[in-house]
Tab-separated table of C-alpha atoms and ligand atoms in Angstrom:
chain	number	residue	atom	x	y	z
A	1	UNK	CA	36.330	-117.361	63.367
A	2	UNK	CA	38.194	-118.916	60.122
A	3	UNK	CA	34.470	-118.632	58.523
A	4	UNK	CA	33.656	-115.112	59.861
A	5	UNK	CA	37.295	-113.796	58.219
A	6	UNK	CA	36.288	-115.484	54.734
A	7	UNK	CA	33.114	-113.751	54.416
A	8	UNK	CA	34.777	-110.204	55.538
A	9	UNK	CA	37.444	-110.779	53.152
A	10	UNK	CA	34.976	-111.434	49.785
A	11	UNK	CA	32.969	-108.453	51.213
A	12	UNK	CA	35.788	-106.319	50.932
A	13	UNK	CA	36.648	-108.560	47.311
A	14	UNK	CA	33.367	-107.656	46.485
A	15	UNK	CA	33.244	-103.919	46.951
A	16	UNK	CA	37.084	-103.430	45.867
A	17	UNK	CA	35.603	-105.651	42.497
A	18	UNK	CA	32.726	-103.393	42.352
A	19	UNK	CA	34.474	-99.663	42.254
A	20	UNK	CA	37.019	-101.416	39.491
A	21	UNK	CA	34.239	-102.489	37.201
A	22	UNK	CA	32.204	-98.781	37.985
A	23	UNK	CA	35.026	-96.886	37.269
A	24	UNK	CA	36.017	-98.531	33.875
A	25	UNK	CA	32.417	-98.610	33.091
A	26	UNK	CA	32.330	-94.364	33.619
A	27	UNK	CA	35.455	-93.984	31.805
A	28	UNK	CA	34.186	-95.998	29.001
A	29	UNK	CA	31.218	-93.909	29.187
A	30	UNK	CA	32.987	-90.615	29.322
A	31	UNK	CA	35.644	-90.967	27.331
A	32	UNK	CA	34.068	-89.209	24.137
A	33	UNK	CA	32.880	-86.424	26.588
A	34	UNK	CA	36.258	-85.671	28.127
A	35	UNK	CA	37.770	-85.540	24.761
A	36	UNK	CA	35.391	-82.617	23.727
A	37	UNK	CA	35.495	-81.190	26.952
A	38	UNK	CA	39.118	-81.093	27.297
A	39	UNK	CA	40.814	-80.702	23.992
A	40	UNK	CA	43.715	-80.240	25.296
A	41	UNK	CA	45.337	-83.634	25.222
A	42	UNK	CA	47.964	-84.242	22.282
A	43	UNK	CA	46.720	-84.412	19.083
A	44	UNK	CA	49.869	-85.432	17.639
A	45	UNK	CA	48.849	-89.074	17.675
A	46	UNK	CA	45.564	-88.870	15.665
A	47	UNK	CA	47.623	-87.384	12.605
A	48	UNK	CA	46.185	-88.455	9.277
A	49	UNK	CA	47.760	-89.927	6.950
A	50	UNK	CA	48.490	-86.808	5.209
A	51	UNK	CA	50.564	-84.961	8.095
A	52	UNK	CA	48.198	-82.201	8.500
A	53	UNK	CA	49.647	-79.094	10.427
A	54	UNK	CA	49.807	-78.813	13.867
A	55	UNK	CA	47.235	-77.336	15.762
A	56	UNK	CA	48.892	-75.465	18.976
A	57	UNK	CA	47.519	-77.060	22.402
A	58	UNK	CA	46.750	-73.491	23.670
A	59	UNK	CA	44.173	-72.967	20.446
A	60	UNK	CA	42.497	-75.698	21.303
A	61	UNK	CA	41.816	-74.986	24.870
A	62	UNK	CA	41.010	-71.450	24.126
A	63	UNK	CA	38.612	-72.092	21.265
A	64	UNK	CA	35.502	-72.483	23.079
A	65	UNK	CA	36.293	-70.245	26.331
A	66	UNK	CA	37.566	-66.821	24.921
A	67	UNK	CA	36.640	-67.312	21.070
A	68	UNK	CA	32.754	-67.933	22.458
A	69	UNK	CA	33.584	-64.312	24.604
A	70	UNK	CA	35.083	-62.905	21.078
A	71	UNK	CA	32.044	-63.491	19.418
A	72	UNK	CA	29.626	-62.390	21.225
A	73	UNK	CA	31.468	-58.897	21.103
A	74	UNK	CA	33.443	-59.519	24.755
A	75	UNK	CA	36.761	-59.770	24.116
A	76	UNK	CA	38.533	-56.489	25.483
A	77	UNK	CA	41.681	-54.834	23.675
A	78	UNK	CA	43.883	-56.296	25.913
A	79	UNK	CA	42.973	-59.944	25.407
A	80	UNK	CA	43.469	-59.371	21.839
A	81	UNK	CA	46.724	-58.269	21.943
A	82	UNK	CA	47.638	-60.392	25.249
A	83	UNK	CA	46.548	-63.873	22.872
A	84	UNK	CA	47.663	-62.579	19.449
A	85	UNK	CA	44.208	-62.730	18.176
A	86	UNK	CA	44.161	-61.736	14.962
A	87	UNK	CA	41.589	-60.969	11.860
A	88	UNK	CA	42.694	-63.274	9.282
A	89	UNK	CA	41.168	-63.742	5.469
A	90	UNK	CA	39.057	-67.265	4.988
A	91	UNK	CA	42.123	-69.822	3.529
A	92	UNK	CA	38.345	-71.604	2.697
A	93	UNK	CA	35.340	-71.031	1.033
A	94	UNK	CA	31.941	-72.531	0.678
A	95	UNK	CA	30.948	-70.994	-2.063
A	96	UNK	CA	27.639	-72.819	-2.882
A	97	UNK	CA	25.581	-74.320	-3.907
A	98	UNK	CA	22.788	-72.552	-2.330
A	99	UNK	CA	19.903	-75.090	-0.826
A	100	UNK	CA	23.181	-77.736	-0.971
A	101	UNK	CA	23.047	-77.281	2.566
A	102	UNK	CA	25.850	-75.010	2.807
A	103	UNK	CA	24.817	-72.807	6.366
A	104	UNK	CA	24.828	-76.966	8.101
A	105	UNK	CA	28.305	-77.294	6.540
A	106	UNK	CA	29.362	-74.579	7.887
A	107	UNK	CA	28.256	-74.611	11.627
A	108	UNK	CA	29.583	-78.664	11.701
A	109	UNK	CA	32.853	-77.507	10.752
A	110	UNK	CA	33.149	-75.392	13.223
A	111	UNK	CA	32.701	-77.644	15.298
A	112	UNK	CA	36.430	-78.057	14.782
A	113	UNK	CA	38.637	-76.223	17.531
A	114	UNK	CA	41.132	-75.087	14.844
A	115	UNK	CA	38.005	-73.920	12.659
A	116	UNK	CA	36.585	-70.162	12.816
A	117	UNK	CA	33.438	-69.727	11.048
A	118	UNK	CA	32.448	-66.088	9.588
A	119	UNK	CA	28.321	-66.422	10.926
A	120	UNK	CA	27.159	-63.494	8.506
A	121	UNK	CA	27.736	-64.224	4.489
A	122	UNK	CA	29.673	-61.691	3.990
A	123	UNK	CA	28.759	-61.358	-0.049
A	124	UNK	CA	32.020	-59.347	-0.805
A	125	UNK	CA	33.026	-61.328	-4.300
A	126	UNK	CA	29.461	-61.088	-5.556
A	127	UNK	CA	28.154	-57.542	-4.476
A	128	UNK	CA	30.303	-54.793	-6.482
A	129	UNK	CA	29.366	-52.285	-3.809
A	130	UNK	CA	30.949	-54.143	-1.090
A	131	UNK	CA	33.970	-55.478	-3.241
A	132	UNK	CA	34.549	-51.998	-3.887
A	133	UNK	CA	35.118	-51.518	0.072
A	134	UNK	CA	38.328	-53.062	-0.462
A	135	UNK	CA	39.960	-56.666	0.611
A	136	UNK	CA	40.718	-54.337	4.101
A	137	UNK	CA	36.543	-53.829	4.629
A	138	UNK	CA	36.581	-57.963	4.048
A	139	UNK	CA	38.607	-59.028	6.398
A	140	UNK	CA	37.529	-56.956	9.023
A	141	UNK	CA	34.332	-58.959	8.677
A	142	UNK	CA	36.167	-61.992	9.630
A	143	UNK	CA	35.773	-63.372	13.683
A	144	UNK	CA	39.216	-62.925	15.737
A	145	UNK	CA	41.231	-66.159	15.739
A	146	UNK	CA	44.304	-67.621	16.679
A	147	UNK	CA	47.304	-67.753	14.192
A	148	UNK	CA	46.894	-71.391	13.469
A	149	UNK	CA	43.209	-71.811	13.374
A	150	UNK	CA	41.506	-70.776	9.933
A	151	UNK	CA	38.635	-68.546	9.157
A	152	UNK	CA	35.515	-70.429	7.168
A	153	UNK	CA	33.030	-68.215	5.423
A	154	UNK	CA	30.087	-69.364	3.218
A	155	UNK	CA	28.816	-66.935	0.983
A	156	UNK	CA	26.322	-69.336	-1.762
A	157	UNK	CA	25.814	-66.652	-4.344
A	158	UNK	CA	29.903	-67.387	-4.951
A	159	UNK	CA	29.167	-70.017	-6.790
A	160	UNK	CA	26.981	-68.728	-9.653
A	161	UNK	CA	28.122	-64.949	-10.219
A	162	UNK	CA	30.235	-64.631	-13.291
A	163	UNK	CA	32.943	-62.125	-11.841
A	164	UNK	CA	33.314	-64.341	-8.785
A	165	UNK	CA	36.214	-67.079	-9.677
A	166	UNK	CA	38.496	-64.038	-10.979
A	167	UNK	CA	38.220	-62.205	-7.526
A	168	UNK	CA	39.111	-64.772	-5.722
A	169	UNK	CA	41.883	-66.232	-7.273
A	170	UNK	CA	43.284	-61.961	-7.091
A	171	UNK	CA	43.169	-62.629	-2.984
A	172	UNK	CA	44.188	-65.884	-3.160
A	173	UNK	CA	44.881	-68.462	-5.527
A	174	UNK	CA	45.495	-71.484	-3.615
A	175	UNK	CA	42.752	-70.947	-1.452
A	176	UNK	CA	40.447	-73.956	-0.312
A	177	UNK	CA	37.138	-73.991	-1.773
A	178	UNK	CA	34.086	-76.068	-1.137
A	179	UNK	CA	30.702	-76.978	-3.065
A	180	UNK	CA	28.199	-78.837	-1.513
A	181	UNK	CA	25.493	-80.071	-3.657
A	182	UNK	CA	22.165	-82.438	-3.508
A	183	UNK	CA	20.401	-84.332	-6.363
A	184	UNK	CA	19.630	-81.253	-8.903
A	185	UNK	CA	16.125	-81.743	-8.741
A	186	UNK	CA	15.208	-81.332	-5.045
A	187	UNK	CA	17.797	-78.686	-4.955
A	188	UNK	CA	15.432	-77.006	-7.140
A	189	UNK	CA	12.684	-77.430	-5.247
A	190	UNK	CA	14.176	-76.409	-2.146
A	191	UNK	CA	15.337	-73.324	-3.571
A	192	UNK	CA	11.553	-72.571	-4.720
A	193	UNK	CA	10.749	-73.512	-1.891
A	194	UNK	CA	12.131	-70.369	0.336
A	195	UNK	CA	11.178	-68.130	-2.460
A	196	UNK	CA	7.535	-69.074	-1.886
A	197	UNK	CA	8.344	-68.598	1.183
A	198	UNK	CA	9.556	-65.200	1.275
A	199	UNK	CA	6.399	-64.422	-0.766
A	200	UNK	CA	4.102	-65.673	1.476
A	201	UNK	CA	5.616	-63.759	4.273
A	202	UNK	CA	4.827	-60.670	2.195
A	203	UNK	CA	1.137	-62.329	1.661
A	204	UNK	CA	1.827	-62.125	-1.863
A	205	UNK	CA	1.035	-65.100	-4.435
A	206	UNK	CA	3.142	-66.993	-6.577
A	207	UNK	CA	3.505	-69.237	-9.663
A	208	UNK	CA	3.659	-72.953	-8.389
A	209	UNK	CA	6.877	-74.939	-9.161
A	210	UNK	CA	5.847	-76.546	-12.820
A	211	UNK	CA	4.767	-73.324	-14.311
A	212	UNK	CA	8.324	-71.575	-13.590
A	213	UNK	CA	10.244	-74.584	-14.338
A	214	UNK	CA	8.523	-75.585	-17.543
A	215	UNK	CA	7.994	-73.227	-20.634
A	216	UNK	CA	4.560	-73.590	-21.329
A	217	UNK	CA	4.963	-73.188	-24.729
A	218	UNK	CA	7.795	-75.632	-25.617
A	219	UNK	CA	6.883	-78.246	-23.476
A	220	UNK	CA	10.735	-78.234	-22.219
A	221	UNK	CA	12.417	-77.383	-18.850
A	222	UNK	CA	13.136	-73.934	-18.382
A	223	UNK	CA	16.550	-73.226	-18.476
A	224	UNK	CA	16.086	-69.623	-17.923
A	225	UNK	CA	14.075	-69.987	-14.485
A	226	UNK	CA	17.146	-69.608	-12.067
A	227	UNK	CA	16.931	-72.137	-9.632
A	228	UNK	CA	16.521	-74.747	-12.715
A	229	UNK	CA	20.440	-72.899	-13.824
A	230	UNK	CA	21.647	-73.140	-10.188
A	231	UNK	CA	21.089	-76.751	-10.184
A	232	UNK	CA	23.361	-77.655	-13.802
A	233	UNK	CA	26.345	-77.829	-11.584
A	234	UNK	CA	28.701	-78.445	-14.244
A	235	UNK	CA	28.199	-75.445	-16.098
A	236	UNK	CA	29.011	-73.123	-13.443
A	237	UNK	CA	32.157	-76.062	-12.140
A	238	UNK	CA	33.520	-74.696	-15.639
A	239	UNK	CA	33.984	-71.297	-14.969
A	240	UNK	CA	35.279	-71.928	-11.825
A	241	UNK	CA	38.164	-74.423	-13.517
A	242	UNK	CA	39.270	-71.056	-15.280
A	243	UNK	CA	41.138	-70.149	-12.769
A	244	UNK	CA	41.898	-73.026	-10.438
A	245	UNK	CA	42.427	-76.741	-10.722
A	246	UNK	CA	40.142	-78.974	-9.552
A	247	UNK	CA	42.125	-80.339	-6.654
A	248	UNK	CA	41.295	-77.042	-5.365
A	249	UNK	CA	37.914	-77.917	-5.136
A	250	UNK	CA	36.019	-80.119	-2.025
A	251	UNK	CA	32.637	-81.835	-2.692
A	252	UNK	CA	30.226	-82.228	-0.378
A	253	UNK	CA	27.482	-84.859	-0.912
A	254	UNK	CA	24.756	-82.756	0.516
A	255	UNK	CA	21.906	-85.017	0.943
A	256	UNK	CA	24.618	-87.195	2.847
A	257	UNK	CA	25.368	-84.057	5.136
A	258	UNK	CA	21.480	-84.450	6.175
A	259	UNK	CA	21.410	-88.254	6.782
A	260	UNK	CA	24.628	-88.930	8.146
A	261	UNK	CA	27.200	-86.164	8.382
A	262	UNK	CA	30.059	-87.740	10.043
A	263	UNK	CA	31.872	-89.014	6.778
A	264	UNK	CA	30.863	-86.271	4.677
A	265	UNK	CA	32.424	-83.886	7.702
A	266	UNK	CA	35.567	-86.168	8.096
A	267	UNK	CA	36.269	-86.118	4.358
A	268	UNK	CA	36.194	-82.224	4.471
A	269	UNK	CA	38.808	-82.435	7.877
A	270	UNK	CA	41.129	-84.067	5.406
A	271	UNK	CA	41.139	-81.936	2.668
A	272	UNK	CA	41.682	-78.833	4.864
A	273	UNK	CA	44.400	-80.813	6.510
A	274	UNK	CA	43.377	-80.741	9.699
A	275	UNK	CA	43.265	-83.400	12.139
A	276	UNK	CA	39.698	-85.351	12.389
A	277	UNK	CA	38.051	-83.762	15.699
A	278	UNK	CA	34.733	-84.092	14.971
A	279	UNK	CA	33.255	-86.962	15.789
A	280	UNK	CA	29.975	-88.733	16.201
A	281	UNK	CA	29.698	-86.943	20.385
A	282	UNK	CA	29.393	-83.453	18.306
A	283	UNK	CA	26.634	-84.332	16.320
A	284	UNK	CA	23.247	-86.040	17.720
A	285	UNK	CA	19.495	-86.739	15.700
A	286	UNK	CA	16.791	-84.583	16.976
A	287	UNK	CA	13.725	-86.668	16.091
A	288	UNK	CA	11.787	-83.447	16.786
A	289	UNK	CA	13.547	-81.319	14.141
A	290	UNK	CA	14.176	-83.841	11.990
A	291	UNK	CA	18.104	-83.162	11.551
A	292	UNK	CA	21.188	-83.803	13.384
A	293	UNK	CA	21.919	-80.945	15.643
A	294	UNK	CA	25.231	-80.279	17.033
A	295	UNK	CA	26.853	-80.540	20.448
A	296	UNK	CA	29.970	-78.458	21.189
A	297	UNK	CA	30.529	-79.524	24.962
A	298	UNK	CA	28.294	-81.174	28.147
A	299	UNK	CA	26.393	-77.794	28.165
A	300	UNK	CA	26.173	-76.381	24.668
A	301	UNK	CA	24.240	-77.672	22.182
A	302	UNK	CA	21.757	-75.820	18.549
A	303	UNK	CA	20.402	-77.496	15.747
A	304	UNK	CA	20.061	-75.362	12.855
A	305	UNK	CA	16.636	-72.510	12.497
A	306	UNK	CA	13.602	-73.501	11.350
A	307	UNK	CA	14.202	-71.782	7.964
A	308	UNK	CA	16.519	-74.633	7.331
A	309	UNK	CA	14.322	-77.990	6.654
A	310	UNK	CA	11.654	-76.812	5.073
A	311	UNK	CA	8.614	-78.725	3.910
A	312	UNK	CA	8.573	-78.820	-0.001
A	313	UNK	CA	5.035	-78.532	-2.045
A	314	UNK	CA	4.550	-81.576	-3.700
A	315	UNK	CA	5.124	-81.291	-7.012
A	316	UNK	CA	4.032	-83.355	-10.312
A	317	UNK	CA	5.715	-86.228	-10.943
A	318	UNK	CA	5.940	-85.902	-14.612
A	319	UNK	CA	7.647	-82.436	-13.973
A	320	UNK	CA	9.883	-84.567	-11.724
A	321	UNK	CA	11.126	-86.730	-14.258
A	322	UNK	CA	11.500	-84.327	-17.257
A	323	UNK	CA	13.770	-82.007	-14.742
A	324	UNK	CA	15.924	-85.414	-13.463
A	325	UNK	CA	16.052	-86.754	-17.234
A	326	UNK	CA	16.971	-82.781	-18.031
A	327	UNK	CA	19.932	-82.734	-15.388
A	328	UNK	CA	20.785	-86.168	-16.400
A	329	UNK	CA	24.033	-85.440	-18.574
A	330	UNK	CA	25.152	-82.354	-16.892
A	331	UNK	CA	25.534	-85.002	-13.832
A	332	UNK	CA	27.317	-87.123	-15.847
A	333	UNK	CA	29.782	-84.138	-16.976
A	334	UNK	CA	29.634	-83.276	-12.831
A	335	UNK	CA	31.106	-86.690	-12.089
A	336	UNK	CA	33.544	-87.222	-14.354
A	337	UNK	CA	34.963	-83.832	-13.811
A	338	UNK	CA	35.115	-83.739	-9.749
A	339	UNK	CA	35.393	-87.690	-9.765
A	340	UNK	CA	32.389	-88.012	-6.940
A	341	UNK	CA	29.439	-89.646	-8.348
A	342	UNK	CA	26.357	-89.661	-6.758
A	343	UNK	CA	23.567	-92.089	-7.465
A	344	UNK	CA	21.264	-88.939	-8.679
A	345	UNK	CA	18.626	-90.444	-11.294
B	1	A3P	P1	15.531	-77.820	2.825
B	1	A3P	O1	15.006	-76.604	3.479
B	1	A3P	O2	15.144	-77.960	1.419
B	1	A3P	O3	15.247	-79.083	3.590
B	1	A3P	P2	21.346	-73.925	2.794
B	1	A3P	O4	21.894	-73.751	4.142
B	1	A3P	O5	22.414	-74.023	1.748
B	1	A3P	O6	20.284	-72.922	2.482
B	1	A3P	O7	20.647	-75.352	2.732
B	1	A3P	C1	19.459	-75.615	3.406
B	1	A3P	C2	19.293	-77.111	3.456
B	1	A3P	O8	20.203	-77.670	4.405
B	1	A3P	C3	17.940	-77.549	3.930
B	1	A3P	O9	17.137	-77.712	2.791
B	1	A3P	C4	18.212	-78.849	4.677
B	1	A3P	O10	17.653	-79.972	4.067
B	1	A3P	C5	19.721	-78.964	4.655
B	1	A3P	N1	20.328	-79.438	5.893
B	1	A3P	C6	21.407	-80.254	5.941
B	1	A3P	N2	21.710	-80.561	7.200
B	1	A3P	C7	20.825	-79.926	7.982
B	1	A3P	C8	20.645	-79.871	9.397
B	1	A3P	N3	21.453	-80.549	10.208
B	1	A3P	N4	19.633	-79.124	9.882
B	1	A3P	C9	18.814	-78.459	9.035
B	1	A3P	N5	18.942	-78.470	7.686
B	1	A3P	C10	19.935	-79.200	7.158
């Protein structure tokens, strides 16, 4: 009898011992997905250091639910007015470099529930036509938000056009702006890259890489072949420090962004002072594409088109090396002024 109550008793031990460990085991595994799925619990404890503002609970839970409605066109008058939703100018800017990376930067960040991403570039700094449509025509460009979230667009041409800096600084001159960038050189050839490209498309032929970005005749990197003048970051960094300091300024360690874009994404959180929400549940590797894709929720998930991650032509290492020892001290000039430095040759 005694014996026949002992064994009931460590079955019922056993299965009571059982659920416990289970259910610890599928909180431990859930507990990143709940927090994406429900972003709704306080944020005020994962403040950084710097006190960033306050994102309100409702924006949160609304961001992926009516926001994802707003987008795609949905959203009725009435929920407009009935949430406050509300057109709002970008308070940042990724205004290059193009081929940095700069249409991944922006899709991460919105990852963010108090981020807002304009999907189109909008090209209203760099396009007279459309800056002549007025800062009214620009912001009705911009997504519907709430208040407290802020509007992101990325626009790459920003970066290079002379008028650009002035323009922006007349909308708003303490305005966030971001620059991603990758080693000069395979910028370069990325940006050749999707001009071929286009060309191809058009079954038209094209120079290869070395002829454009060498003059034949000197012997010397071409300075005047535009993707060779995108890449001397400093020189356009310059015109840009015109108008606004350089704490202003956010830079993005592009190649980073492709390899492993957590810190790059968690350093950008901070200087938009927002609280860190991404995290490593958002973004996963897709071995097929060859690039982290992100994950909004359980259900959602995109990794970036095809046009992004292209395949570049292989291209002579001589012309290699003259280009990297070419971009050599405009790096050095890059560092010292932004105070990142990259390990670029
Ligand atoms: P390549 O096509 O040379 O590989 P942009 O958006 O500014 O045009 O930049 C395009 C570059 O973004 C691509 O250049 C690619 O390497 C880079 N990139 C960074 N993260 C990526 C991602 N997660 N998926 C696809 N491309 C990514």
């Amino acid at each position: 009898m005694l014996f026949k109550q002992q064994a009931l008793l460590r079955q019922r031990l056993f299965v009571l011992g059982s659920l416990a460990i289970g259910s610890v085991l599928y909180l431990v595994a859930r507990v990143g997905t709940l927090d994406r799925l429900q972003p709704i619990c306080p944020i005020e404890g994962r403040l950084t250091p710097h006190e960033p503002e306050q994102i309100p609970l409702r924006t949160l839970q609304f961001k992926r639910g009516l926001l994802h409605e707003l987008r795609k066109g949905n959203a009725t008058k009435e929920q407009i007015r009935l949430h406050n939703l509300v057109q709002q100018l970008p308070r940042a800017i990724i205004i290059g470099v193009r081929k940095g990376g700069t249409r991944a930067l922006l899709e991460m960040l919105n990852l963010h529930p108090a981020v807002v991403k304009a999907s189109q570039e909008i090209h209203f700094f760099d396009n007279d036509q459309n800056y002549a449509r007025g800062i009214d025509w620009y912001r009705g460009k911009m997504p519907f938000s709430f208040p407290h979230q802020i509007t992101i667009e990325k626009s790459p041409a920003y970066f290079i056009t002379e008028e650009v800096p002035e323009r922006i600084f007349k909308m708003n001159s303490s305005i966030k702006l971001l620059i991603i960038v990758r080693e000069p050189t395979t910028r370069a050839i990325s940006d050749y890259t999707q001009v071929l490209e286009g060309k191809e498309r058009k079954n038209k032929t094209y120079h290869k890489f070395e002829k454009l970005a060498i003059d034949t005749n000197t012997c010397e990197v071409n300075t005047k072949y535009k993707a060779v003048r995108t890449s001397i970051y400093t020189k356009h960094l310059e015109r840009w420090l015109k108008y606004f300091p350089v704490e202003q300024f956010h830079i993005v360690d592009g190649d980073r962004l492709i390899t492993d874009p957590l810190p790059e994404l968690q350093l950008v959180e901070r200087f938009l002072n927002l609280p860190s929400r991404i995290s490593q549940y958002n973004l996963y590797f897709n071995a097929t594409r060859g690039f982290y894709c992100l994950r909004f929720n359980i259900v959602f998930n995109k990794c970036l088109a095809g046009s992004k991650g292209r395949i570049h032509p292989e291209v002579d290492p001589s012309v290699v090396t003259k280009l990297q020892k070419f971009f050599h001290p405009f790096n050095q000039k890059f560092y010292q002024i932004t105070g990142r430095i990259f390990n670029w040759p």
